[in-house]
Structure formats: structure tokens, C-alpha cells
Short mmCIF file of C-alpha atoms in Angstrom, two decimals:
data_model
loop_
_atom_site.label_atom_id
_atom_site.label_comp_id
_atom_site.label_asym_id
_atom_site.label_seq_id
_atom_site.Cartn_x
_atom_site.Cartn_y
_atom_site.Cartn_z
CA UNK A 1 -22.95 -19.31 -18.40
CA UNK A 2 -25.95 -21.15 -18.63
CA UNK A 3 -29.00 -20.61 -16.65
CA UNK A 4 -27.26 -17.79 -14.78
CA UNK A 5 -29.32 -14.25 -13.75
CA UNK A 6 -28.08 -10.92 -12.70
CA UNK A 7 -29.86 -11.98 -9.27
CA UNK A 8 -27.10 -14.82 -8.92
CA UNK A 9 -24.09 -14.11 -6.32
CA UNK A 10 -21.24 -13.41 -7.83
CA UNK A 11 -18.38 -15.56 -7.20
CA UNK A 12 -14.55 -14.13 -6.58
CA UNK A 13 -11.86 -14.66 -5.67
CA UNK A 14 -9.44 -11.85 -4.28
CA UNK A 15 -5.91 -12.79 -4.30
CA UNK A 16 -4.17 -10.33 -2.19
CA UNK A 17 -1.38 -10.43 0.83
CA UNK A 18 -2.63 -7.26 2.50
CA UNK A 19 -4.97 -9.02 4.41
CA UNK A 20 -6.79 -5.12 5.10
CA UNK A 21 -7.03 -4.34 2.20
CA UNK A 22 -8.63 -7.43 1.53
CA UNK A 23 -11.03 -6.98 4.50
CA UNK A 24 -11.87 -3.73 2.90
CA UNK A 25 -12.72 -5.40 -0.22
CA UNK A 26 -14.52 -7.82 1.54
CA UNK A 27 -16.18 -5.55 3.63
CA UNK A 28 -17.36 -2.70 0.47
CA UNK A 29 -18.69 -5.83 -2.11
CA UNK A 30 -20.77 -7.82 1.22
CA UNK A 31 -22.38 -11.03 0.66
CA UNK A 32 -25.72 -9.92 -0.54
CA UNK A 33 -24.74 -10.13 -4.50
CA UNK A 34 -21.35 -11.93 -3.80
CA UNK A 35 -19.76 -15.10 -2.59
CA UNK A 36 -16.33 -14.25 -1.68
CA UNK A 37 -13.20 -16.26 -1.06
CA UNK A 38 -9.38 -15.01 -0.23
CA UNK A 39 -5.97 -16.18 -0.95
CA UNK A 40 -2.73 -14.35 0.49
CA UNK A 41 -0.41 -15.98 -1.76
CA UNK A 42 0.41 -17.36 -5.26
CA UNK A 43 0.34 -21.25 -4.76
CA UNK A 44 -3.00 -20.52 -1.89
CA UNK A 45 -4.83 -19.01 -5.20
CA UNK A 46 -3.81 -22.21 -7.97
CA UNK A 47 -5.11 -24.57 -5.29
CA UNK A 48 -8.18 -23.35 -5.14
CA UNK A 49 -8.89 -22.70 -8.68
CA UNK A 50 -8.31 -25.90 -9.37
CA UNK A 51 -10.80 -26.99 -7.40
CA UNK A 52 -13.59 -24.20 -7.41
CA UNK A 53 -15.43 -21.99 -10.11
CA UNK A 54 -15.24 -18.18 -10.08
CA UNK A 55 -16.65 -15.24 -12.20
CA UNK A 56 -13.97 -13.64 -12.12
CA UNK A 57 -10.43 -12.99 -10.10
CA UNK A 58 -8.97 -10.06 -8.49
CA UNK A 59 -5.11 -10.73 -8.56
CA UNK A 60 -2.64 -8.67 -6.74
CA UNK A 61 1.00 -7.81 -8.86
CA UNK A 62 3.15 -8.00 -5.77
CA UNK A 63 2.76 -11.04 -4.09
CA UNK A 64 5.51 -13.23 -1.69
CA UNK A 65 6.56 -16.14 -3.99
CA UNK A 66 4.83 -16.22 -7.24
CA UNK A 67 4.18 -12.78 -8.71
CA UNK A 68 0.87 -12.13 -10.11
CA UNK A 69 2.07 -11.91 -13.56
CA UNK A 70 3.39 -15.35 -13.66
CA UNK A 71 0.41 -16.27 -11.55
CA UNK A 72 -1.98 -15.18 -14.57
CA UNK A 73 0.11 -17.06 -16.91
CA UNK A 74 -0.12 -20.00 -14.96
CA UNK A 75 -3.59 -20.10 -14.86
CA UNK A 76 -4.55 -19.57 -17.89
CA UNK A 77 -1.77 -22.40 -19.22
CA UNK A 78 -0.97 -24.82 -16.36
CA UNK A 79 -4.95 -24.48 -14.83
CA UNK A 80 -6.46 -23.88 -18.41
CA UNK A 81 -8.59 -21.23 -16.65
CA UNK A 82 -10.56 -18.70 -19.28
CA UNK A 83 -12.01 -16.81 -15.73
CA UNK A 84 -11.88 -12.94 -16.21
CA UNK A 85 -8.62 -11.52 -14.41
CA UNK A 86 -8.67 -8.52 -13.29
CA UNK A 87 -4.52 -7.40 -12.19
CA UNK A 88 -4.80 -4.64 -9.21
CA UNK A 89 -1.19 -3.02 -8.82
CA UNK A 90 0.51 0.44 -7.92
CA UNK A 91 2.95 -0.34 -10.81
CA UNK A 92 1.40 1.85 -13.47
CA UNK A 93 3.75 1.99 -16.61
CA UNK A 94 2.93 1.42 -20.02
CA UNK A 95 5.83 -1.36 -19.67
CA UNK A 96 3.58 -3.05 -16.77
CA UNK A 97 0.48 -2.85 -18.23
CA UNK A 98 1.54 -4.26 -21.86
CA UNK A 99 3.40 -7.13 -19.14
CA UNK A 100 -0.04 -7.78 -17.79
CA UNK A 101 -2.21 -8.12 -20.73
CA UNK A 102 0.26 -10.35 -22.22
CA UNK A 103 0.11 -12.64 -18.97
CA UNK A 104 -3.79 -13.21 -19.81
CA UNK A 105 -4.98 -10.18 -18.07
CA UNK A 106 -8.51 -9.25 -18.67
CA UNK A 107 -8.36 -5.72 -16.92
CA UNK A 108 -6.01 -3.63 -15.25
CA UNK A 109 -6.37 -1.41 -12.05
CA UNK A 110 -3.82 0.60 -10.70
CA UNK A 111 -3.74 1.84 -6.86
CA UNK A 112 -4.79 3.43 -5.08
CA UNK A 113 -8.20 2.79 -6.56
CA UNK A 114 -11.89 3.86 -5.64
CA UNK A 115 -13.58 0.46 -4.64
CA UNK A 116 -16.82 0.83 -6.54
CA UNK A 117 -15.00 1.41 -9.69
CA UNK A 118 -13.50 -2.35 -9.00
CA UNK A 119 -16.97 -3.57 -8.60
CA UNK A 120 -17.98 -1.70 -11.66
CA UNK A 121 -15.16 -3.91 -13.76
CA UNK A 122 -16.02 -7.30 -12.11
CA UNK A 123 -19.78 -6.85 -13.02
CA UNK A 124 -18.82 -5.43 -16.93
CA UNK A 125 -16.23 -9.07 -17.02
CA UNK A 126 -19.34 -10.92 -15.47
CA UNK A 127 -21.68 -9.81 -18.22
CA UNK A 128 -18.60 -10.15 -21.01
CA UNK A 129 -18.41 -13.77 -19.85
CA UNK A 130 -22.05 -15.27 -19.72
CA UNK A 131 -22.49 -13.91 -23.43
CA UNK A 132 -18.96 -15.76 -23.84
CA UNK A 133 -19.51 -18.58 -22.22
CA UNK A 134 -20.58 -20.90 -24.72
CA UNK A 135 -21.06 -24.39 -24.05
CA UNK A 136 -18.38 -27.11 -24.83
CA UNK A 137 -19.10 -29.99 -27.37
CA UNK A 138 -17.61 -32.98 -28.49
CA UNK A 139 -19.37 -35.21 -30.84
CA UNK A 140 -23.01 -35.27 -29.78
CA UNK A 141 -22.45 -33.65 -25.89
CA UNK A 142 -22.57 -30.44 -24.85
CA UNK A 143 -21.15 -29.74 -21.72
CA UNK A 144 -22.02 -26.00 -19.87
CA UNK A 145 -19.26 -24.68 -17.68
CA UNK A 146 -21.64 -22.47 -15.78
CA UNK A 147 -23.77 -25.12 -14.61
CA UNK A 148 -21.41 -28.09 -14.59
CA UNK A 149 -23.94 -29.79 -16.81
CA UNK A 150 -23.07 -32.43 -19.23
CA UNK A 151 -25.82 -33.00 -22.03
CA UNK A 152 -26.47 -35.82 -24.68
CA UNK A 153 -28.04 -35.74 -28.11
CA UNK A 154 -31.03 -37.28 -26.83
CA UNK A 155 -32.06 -34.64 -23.90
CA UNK A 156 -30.14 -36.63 -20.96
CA UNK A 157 -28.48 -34.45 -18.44
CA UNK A 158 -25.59 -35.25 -15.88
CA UNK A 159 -24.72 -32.64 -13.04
CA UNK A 160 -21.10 -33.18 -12.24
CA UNK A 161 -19.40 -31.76 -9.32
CA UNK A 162 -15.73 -31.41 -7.77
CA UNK A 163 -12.90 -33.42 -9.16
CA UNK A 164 -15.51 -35.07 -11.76
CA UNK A 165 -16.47 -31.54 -13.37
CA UNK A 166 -12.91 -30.65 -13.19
CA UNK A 167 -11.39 -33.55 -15.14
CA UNK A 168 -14.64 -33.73 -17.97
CA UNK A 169 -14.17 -30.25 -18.69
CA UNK A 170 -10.69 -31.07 -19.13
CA UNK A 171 -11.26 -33.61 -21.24
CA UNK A 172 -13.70 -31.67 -23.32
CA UNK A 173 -11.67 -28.44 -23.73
CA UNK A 174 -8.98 -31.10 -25.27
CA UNK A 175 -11.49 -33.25 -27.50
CA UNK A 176 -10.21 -35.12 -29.46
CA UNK A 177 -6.88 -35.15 -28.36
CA UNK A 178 -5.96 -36.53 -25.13
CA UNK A 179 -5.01 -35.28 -21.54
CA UNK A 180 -2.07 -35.97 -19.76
CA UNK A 181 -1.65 -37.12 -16.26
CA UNK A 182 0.55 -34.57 -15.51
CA UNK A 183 -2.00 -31.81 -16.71
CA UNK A 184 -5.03 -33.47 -14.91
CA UNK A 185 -2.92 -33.01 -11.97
CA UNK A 186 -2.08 -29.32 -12.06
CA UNK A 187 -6.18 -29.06 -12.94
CA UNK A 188 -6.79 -30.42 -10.11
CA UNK A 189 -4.64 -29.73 -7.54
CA UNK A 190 -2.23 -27.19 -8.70
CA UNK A 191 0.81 -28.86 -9.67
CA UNK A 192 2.25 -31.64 -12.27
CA UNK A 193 3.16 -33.99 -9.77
CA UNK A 194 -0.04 -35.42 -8.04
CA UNK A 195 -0.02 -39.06 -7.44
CA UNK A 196 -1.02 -40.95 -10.72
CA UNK A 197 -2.92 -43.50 -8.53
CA UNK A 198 -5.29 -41.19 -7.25
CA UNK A 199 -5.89 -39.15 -10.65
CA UNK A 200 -7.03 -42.98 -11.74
CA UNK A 201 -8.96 -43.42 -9.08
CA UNK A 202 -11.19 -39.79 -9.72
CA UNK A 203 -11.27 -41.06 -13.48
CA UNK A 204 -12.94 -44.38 -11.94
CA UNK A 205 -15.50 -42.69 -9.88
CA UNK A 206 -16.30 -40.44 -13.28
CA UNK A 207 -16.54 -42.99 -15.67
CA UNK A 208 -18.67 -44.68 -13.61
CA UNK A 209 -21.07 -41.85 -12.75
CA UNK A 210 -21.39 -41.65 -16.74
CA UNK A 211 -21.72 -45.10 -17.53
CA UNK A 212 -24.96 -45.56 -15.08
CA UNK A 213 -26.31 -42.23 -15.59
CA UNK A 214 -25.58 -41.50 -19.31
CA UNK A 215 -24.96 -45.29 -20.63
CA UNK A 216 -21.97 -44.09 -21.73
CA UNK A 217 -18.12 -44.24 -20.14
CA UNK A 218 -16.55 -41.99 -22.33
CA UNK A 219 -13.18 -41.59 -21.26
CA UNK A 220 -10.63 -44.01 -22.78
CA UNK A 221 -7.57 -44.76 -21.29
CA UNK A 222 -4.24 -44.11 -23.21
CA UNK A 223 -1.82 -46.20 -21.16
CA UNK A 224 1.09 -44.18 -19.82
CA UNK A 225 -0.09 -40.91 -21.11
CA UNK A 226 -3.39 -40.00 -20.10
CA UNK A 227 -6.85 -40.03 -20.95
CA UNK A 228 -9.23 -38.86 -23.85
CA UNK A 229 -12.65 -37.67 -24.49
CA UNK A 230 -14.59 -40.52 -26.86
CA UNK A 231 -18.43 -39.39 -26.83
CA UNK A 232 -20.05 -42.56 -28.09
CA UNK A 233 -18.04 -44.90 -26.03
CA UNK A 234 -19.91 -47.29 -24.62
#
């Protein structure tokens, strides 16, 4: 991630329904190198990934609703997410583990576990990711996911944040081809079946913000379908 030092919090998120061991997790990693945030449930977790950045997750197998294998799977297709996932379970079979990995599992922990060799793995997927975490491109932009920073050929920068960041990098990751409505939707709020209306209405507000800072719109409409990523339009 651009920009980012070792001396930068942290950001997780620990997706867990015992809410004590939670606290304990909370409790052991403190707020000093880490900015923490909870979930107790499957649909609790999408919702806000799709609207914040973490380094990395900490996903609980046995959840109510939405196991965290399909959970993982969901992120990284439905959400698009590449964050580090680290799967913390007392299911420790060979079967379980190849299940996990397959579901887009970076790491695997089984319980009961000793809570600094959980921090250990988050900071090791921390340090895998910012050497990973190459900027996106299309055409002549660059666009860094760390920062939120969208760059021209000619040295201009744009900080996006919010829904904006969440729909350009969206658009970006699919350069050239185009994103549907239905996948800006479960980007940004978790599910296929926001209200068309208001995903045009975010595209608005970010077209505009590039038009007046960048003098550039960028995003072309594809009527019925979505939207795509066109660098040099004006």
C-alpha cells in the first residue's frame, strides 16, 4: 500500500459471534498499533467491507447464518475483496483446511489458539500485502488502493473517499470491461439488489468530483448494464 509505515495502525476487522472472545481479542491487540472493528455475523461483516478498508480480516468458521467459508468466497467474488483472510476455527481436519484455502483463505488458525501467535500472522499478511499491493492502472492513471489516490500521467492527484473510492476501484479492477449495476451494488452495500437510482446518483457525485478536479469524467455509461472505466474521457 502506498505511503504506508510499520508505525501506521493496523486496521481489522474480527468477525466473530462470541462476543468474549472477541473482547479478548480486542482487549490483547489494544488500540496503540490497531484500529479495530467487530462484526457478530455473516451479512454484519459484507456490509461493512463494502464500505471500509482493512489490512486484513479475522473470520470465524462457525457463524449463525452465513458460514465463514461461504463468507470468504463471497468476498473475494461478490465484494471483489483481495484483503488477507485469516479463518480462526476448532475444525482442524485436513478436509477443513483444504475447504478453507479453496474459499480464498489466506491463513488458517485452529482453536484454541495463543493470541500473540494471531497477531504474529496478521502482521506477516500486513507486510505480504504492502509489497503486494501494487497500484491499479488503466490507460495513463494509476490508482493506489492504500491511499485511495487516483493519479494522472501528468502528476495530478485525486483523494477519493467512501462510495466514490469504492465504485473507481471497481471500475479500475474491471478496466476495460464494464461494471454492472448489480455488482456496484454488492460493492457497495453488500448485496445485488441496491436501488439502481441511487448507484446513479454516487456515479454522478464521482464523475463530477473527476471532471473539476482531474478535467476528466471518465466513467461512461452503458445504458442498462452498467458503467466502464474510459481514462481519457473528457
Amino acid at each position: 500500500m502506498a505511503d504506508r509505515t510499520i508505525t501506521d495502525k493496523l486496521r481489522v476487522l474480527i468477525v466473530e459471534d462470541h462476543r468474549s472472545l472477541a473482547e479478548n481479542l480486542f482487549e490483547f491487540l489494544g488500540e496503540e498499533r490497531y484500529s479495530l472493528d467487530f462484526a457478530a455475523d455473516g451479512l454484519t461483516a459484507l456490509h461493512l467491507l463494502a464500505t471500509q478498508h482493512y489490512d486484513v480480516i479475522v473470520l470465524d468458521v462457525m457463524l449463525p447464518g452465513v458460514n465463514g467459508f461461504t463468507l470468504c468466497r463471497r468476498i473475494r467474488t461478490d465484494l471483489g475483496k483481495k484483503t488477507p483472510i485469516i479463518l480462526v476455527t476448532a475444525r482442524d481436519s485436513i478436509e477443513d483446511k483444504t475447504e478453507g484455502f479453496n474459499s480464498g483463505a489466506d491463513d488458517y488458525l485452529v482453536k484454541p489458539f495463543n493470541m500473540r501467535e494471531l497477531e504474529l500472522r496478521i502482521q506477516a499478511l500486513c507486510r505480504r500485502r504492502q509489497l503486494a499491493d501494487d497500484d491499479l492502472s488503466a490507460g495513463d492513471i494509476r490508482y493506489s488502493p492504500g491511499s485511495l489516490t487516483v493519479m494522472t500521467g501528468q502528476g495530478e492527484r485525486l483523494a477519493l473517499s467512501g462510495y466514490s473510492a469504492t465504485i473507481f476501484e471497481a471500475l479500475i479492477q474491471a478496466y476495460p470491461n464494464f461494471v454492472a449495476y448489480e455488482t456496484l451494488s454488492q460493492r457497495l452495500w453488500g448485496n445485488a439488489d441496491g436501488d439502481p437510482h441511487t448507484i446513479r446518483t454516487h456515479v454522478y457525485v464521482l464523475r463530477k468530483t473527476l471532471k473539476t478536479t482531474l478535467n476528466r469524467s471518465m466513467i461512461r455509461t452503458l445504458h442498462g448494464r452498467g458503467y466502464r472505466l474510459e481514462p481519457e474521457l473528457a
